[in-house]
mmCIF file of C-alpha atoms in Angstrom:
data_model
loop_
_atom_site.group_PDB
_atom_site.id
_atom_site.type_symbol
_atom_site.label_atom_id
_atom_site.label_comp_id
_atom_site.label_asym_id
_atom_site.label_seq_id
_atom_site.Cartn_x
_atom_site.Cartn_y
_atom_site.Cartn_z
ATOM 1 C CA UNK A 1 266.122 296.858 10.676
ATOM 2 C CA UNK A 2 268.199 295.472 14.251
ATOM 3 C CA UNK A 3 267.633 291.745 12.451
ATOM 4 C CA UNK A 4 269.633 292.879 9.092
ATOM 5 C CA UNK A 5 272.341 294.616 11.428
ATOM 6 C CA UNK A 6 273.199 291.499 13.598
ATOM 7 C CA UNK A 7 272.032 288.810 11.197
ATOM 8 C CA UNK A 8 272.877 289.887 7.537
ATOM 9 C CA UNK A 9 273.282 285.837 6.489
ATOM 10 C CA UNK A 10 271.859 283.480 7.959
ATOM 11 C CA UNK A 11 271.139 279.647 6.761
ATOM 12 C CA UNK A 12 267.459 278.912 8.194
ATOM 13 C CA UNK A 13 264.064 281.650 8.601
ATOM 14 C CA UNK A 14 260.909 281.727 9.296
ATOM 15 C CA UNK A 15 258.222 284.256 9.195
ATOM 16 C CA UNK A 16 254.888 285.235 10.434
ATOM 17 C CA UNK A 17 252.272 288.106 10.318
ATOM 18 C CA UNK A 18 249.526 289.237 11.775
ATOM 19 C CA UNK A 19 247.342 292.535 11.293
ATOM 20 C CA UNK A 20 245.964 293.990 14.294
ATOM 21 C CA UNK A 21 242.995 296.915 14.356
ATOM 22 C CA UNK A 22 245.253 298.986 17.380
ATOM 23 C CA UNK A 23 247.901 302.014 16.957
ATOM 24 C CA UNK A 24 251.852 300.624 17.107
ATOM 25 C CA UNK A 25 252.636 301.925 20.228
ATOM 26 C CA UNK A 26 249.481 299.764 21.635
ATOM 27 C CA UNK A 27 250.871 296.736 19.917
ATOM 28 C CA UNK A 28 253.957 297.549 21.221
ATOM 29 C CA UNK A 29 253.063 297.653 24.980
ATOM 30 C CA UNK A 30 251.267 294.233 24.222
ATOM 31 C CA UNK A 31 253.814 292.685 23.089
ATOM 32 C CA UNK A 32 255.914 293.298 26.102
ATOM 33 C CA UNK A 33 253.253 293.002 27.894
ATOM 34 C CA UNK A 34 251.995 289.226 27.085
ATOM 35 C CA UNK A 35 252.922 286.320 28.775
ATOM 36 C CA UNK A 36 252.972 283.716 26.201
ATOM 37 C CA UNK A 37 252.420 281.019 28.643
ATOM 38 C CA UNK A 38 248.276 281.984 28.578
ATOM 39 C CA UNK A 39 248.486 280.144 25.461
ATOM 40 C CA UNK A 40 248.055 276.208 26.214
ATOM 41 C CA UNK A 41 250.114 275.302 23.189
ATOM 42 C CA UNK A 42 253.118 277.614 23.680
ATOM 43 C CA UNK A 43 252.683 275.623 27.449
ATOM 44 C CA UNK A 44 252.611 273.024 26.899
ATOM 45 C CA UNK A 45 255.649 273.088 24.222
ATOM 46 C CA UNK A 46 257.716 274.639 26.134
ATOM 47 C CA UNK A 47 257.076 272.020 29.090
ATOM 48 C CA UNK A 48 257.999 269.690 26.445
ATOM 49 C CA UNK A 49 261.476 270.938 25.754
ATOM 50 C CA UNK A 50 262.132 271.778 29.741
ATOM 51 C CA UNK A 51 261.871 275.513 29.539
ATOM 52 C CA UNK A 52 260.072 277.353 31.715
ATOM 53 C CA UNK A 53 256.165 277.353 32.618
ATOM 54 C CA UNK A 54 255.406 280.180 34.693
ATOM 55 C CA UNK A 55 254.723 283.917 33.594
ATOM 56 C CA UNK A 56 256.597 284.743 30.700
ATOM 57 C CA UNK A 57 256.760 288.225 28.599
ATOM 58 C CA UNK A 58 259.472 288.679 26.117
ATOM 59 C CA UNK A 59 261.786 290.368 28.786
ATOM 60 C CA UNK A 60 261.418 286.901 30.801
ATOM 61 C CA UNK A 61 262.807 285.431 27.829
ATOM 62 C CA UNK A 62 266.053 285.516 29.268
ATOM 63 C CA UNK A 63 265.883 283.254 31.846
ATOM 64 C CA UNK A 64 266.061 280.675 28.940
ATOM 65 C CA UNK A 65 268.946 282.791 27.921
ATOM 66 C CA UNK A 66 267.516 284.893 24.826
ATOM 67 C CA UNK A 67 268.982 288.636 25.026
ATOM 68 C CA UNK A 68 267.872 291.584 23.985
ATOM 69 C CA UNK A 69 270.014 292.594 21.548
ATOM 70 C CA UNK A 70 267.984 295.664 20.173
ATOM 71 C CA UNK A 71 265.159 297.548 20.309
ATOM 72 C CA UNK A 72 263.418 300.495 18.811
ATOM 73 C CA UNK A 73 260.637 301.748 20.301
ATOM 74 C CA UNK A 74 257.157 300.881 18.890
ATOM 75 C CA UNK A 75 258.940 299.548 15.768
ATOM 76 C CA UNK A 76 261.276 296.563 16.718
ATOM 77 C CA UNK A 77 262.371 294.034 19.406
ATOM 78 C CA UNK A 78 265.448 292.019 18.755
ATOM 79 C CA UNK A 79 266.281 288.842 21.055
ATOM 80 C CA UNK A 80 269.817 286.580 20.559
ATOM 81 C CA UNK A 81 270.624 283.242 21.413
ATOM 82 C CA UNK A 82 274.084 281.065 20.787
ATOM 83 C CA UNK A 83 274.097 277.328 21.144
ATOM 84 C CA UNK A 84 273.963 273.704 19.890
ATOM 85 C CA UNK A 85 269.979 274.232 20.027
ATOM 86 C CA UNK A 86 269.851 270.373 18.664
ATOM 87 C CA UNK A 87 271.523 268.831 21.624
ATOM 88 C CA UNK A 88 268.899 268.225 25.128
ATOM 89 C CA UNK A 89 270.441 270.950 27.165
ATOM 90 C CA UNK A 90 271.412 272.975 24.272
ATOM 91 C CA UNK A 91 275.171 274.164 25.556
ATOM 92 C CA UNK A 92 274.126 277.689 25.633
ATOM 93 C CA UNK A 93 276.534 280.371 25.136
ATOM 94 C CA UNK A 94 276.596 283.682 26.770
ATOM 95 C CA UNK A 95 275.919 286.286 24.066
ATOM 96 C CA UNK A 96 274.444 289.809 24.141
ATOM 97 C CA UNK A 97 274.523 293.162 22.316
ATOM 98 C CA UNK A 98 278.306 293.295 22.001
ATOM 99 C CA UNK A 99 279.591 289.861 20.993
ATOM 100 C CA UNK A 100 276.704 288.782 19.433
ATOM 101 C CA UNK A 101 278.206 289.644 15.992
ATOM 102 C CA UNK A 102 281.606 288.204 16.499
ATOM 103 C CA UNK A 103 280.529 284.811 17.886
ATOM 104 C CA UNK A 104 281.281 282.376 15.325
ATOM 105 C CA UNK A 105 282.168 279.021 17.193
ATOM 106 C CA UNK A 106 282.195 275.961 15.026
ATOM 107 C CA UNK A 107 280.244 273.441 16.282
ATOM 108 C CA UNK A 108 277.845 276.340 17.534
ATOM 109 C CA UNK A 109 274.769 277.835 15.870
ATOM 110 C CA UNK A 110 273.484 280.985 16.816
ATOM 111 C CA UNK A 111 269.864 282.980 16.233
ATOM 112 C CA UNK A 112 267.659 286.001 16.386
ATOM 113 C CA UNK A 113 264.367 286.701 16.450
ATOM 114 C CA UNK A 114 262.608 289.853 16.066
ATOM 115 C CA UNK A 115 259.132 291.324 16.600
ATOM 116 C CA UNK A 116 258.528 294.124 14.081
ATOM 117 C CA UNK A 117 255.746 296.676 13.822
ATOM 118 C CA UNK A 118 254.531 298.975 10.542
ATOM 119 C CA UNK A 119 251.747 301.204 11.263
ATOM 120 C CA UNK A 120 249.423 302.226 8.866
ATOM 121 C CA UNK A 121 245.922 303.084 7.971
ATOM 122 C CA UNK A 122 245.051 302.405 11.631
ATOM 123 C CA UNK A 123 246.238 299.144 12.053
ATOM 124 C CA UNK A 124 249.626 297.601 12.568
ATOM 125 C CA UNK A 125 251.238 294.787 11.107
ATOM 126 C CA UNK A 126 253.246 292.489 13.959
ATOM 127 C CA UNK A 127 255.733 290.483 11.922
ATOM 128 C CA UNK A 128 258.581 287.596 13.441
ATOM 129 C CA UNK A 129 260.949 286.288 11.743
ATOM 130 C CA UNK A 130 263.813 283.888 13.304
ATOM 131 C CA UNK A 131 267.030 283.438 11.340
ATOM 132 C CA UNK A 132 269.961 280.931 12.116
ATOM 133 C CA UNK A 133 273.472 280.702 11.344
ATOM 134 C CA UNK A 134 275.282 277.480 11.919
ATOM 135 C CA UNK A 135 279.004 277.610 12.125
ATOM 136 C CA UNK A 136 280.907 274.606 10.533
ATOM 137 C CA UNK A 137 279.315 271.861 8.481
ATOM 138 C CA UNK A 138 278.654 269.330 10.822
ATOM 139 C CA UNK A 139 276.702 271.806 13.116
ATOM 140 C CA UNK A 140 274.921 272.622 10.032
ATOM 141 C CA UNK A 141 273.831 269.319 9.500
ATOM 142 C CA UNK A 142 273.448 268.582 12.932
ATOM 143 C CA UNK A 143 270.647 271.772 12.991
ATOM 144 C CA UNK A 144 269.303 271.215 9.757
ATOM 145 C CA UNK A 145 268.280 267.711 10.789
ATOM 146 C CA UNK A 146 266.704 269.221 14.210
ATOM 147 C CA UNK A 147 264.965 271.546 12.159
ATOM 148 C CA UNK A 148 262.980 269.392 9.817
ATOM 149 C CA UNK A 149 261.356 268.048 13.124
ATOM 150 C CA UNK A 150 260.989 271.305 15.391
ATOM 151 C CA UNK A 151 260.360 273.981 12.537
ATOM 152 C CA UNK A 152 256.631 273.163 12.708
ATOM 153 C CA UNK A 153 256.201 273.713 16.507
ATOM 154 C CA UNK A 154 258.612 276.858 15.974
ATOM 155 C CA UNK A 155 256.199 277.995 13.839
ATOM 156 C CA UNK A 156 253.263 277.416 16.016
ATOM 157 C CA UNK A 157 254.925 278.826 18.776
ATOM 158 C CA UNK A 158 255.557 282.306 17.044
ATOM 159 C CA UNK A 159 251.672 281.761 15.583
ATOM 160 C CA UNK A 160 250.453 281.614 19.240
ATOM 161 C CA UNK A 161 253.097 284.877 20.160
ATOM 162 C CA UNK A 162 250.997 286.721 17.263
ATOM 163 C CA UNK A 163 247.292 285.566 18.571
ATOM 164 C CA UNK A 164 248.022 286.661 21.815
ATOM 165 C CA UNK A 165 250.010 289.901 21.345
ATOM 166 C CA UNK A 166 246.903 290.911 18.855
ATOM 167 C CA UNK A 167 243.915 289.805 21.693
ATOM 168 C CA UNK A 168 245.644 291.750 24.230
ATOM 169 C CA UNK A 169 246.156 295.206 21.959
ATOM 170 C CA UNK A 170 242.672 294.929 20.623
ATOM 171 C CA UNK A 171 241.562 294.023 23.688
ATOM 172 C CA UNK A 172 242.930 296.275 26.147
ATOM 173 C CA UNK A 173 244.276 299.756 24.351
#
């Protein structure tokens, strides 16, 4: 998988599933398809932390500087992001498909999070997991501390992704 190729070790995850009654290539249009902003909660969290409101589909994801690092048709979506992700504006670094690997910046933390599809029996399981790697021990603390307090609402957040994606492939394909 893209995740294990540009994030082999990582020092926080998370991961969710759903099943969804719709062929992968279905779920796959739907999941670039979505904008996560139908869903109140993803909304109003994202108002919250001062990211964007508008329409929003994984490709807009990188107006809040996620790249696409990877993808393999109807099986896997890989987005990147480098930053102090604790901090209020974050301090954002530039990453994408070709320095994502080598960025290792103390002070910095950087993640991924993919969208991965397994067909089968005539549904699909949509799984996302999110993995981060701090670099240096004091950005390690530093995130693990933010964690405890935003993992929930991360979690939520990619809940919400999954409940959407799913309505919209049953729904429409």
């Amino acid at each position: 998988m893209l995740i294990d190729d540009f994030m082999p070790r990582y020092d926080f995850s998370e991961t969710h599933d759903i099943k969804i009654r719709a062929r992968a290539a279905d779920v796959f249009r739907a999941l670039n398809e979505t904008d996560m902003n139908d869903s109140w909660i993803i909304r109003t969290l994202f108002f919250l932390r001062g990211l964007p409101t508008g329409k929003l589909t994984l490709r807009d994801m990188q107006k809040m500087r996620f790249e696409t690092l990877g993808e393999s048709e109807n099986k896997e979506i890989l987005l990147g992001l480098a930053g102090r992700f604790w901090t209020v504006m974050g301090s954002l670094k530039k990453v994408d498909s070709n320095n994502f690997r080598e960025f290792k910046e103390i002070g910095f933390a950087k993640a991924v999070c993919n969208f991965s599809l397994v067909e089968s029996n005539g549904e699909t399981s949509l799984t996302t997991e999110t993995r981060i790697k701090c670099f240096g021990e004091k950005s390690h603390r530093r995130f693990g501390f933010y964690w405890t307090f935003i993992q929930p609402f991360s979690g939520l957040t990619r809940l919400e992704m999954l409940k959407l994606i799913k309505r919209k492939a049953e729904k429409s394909y």
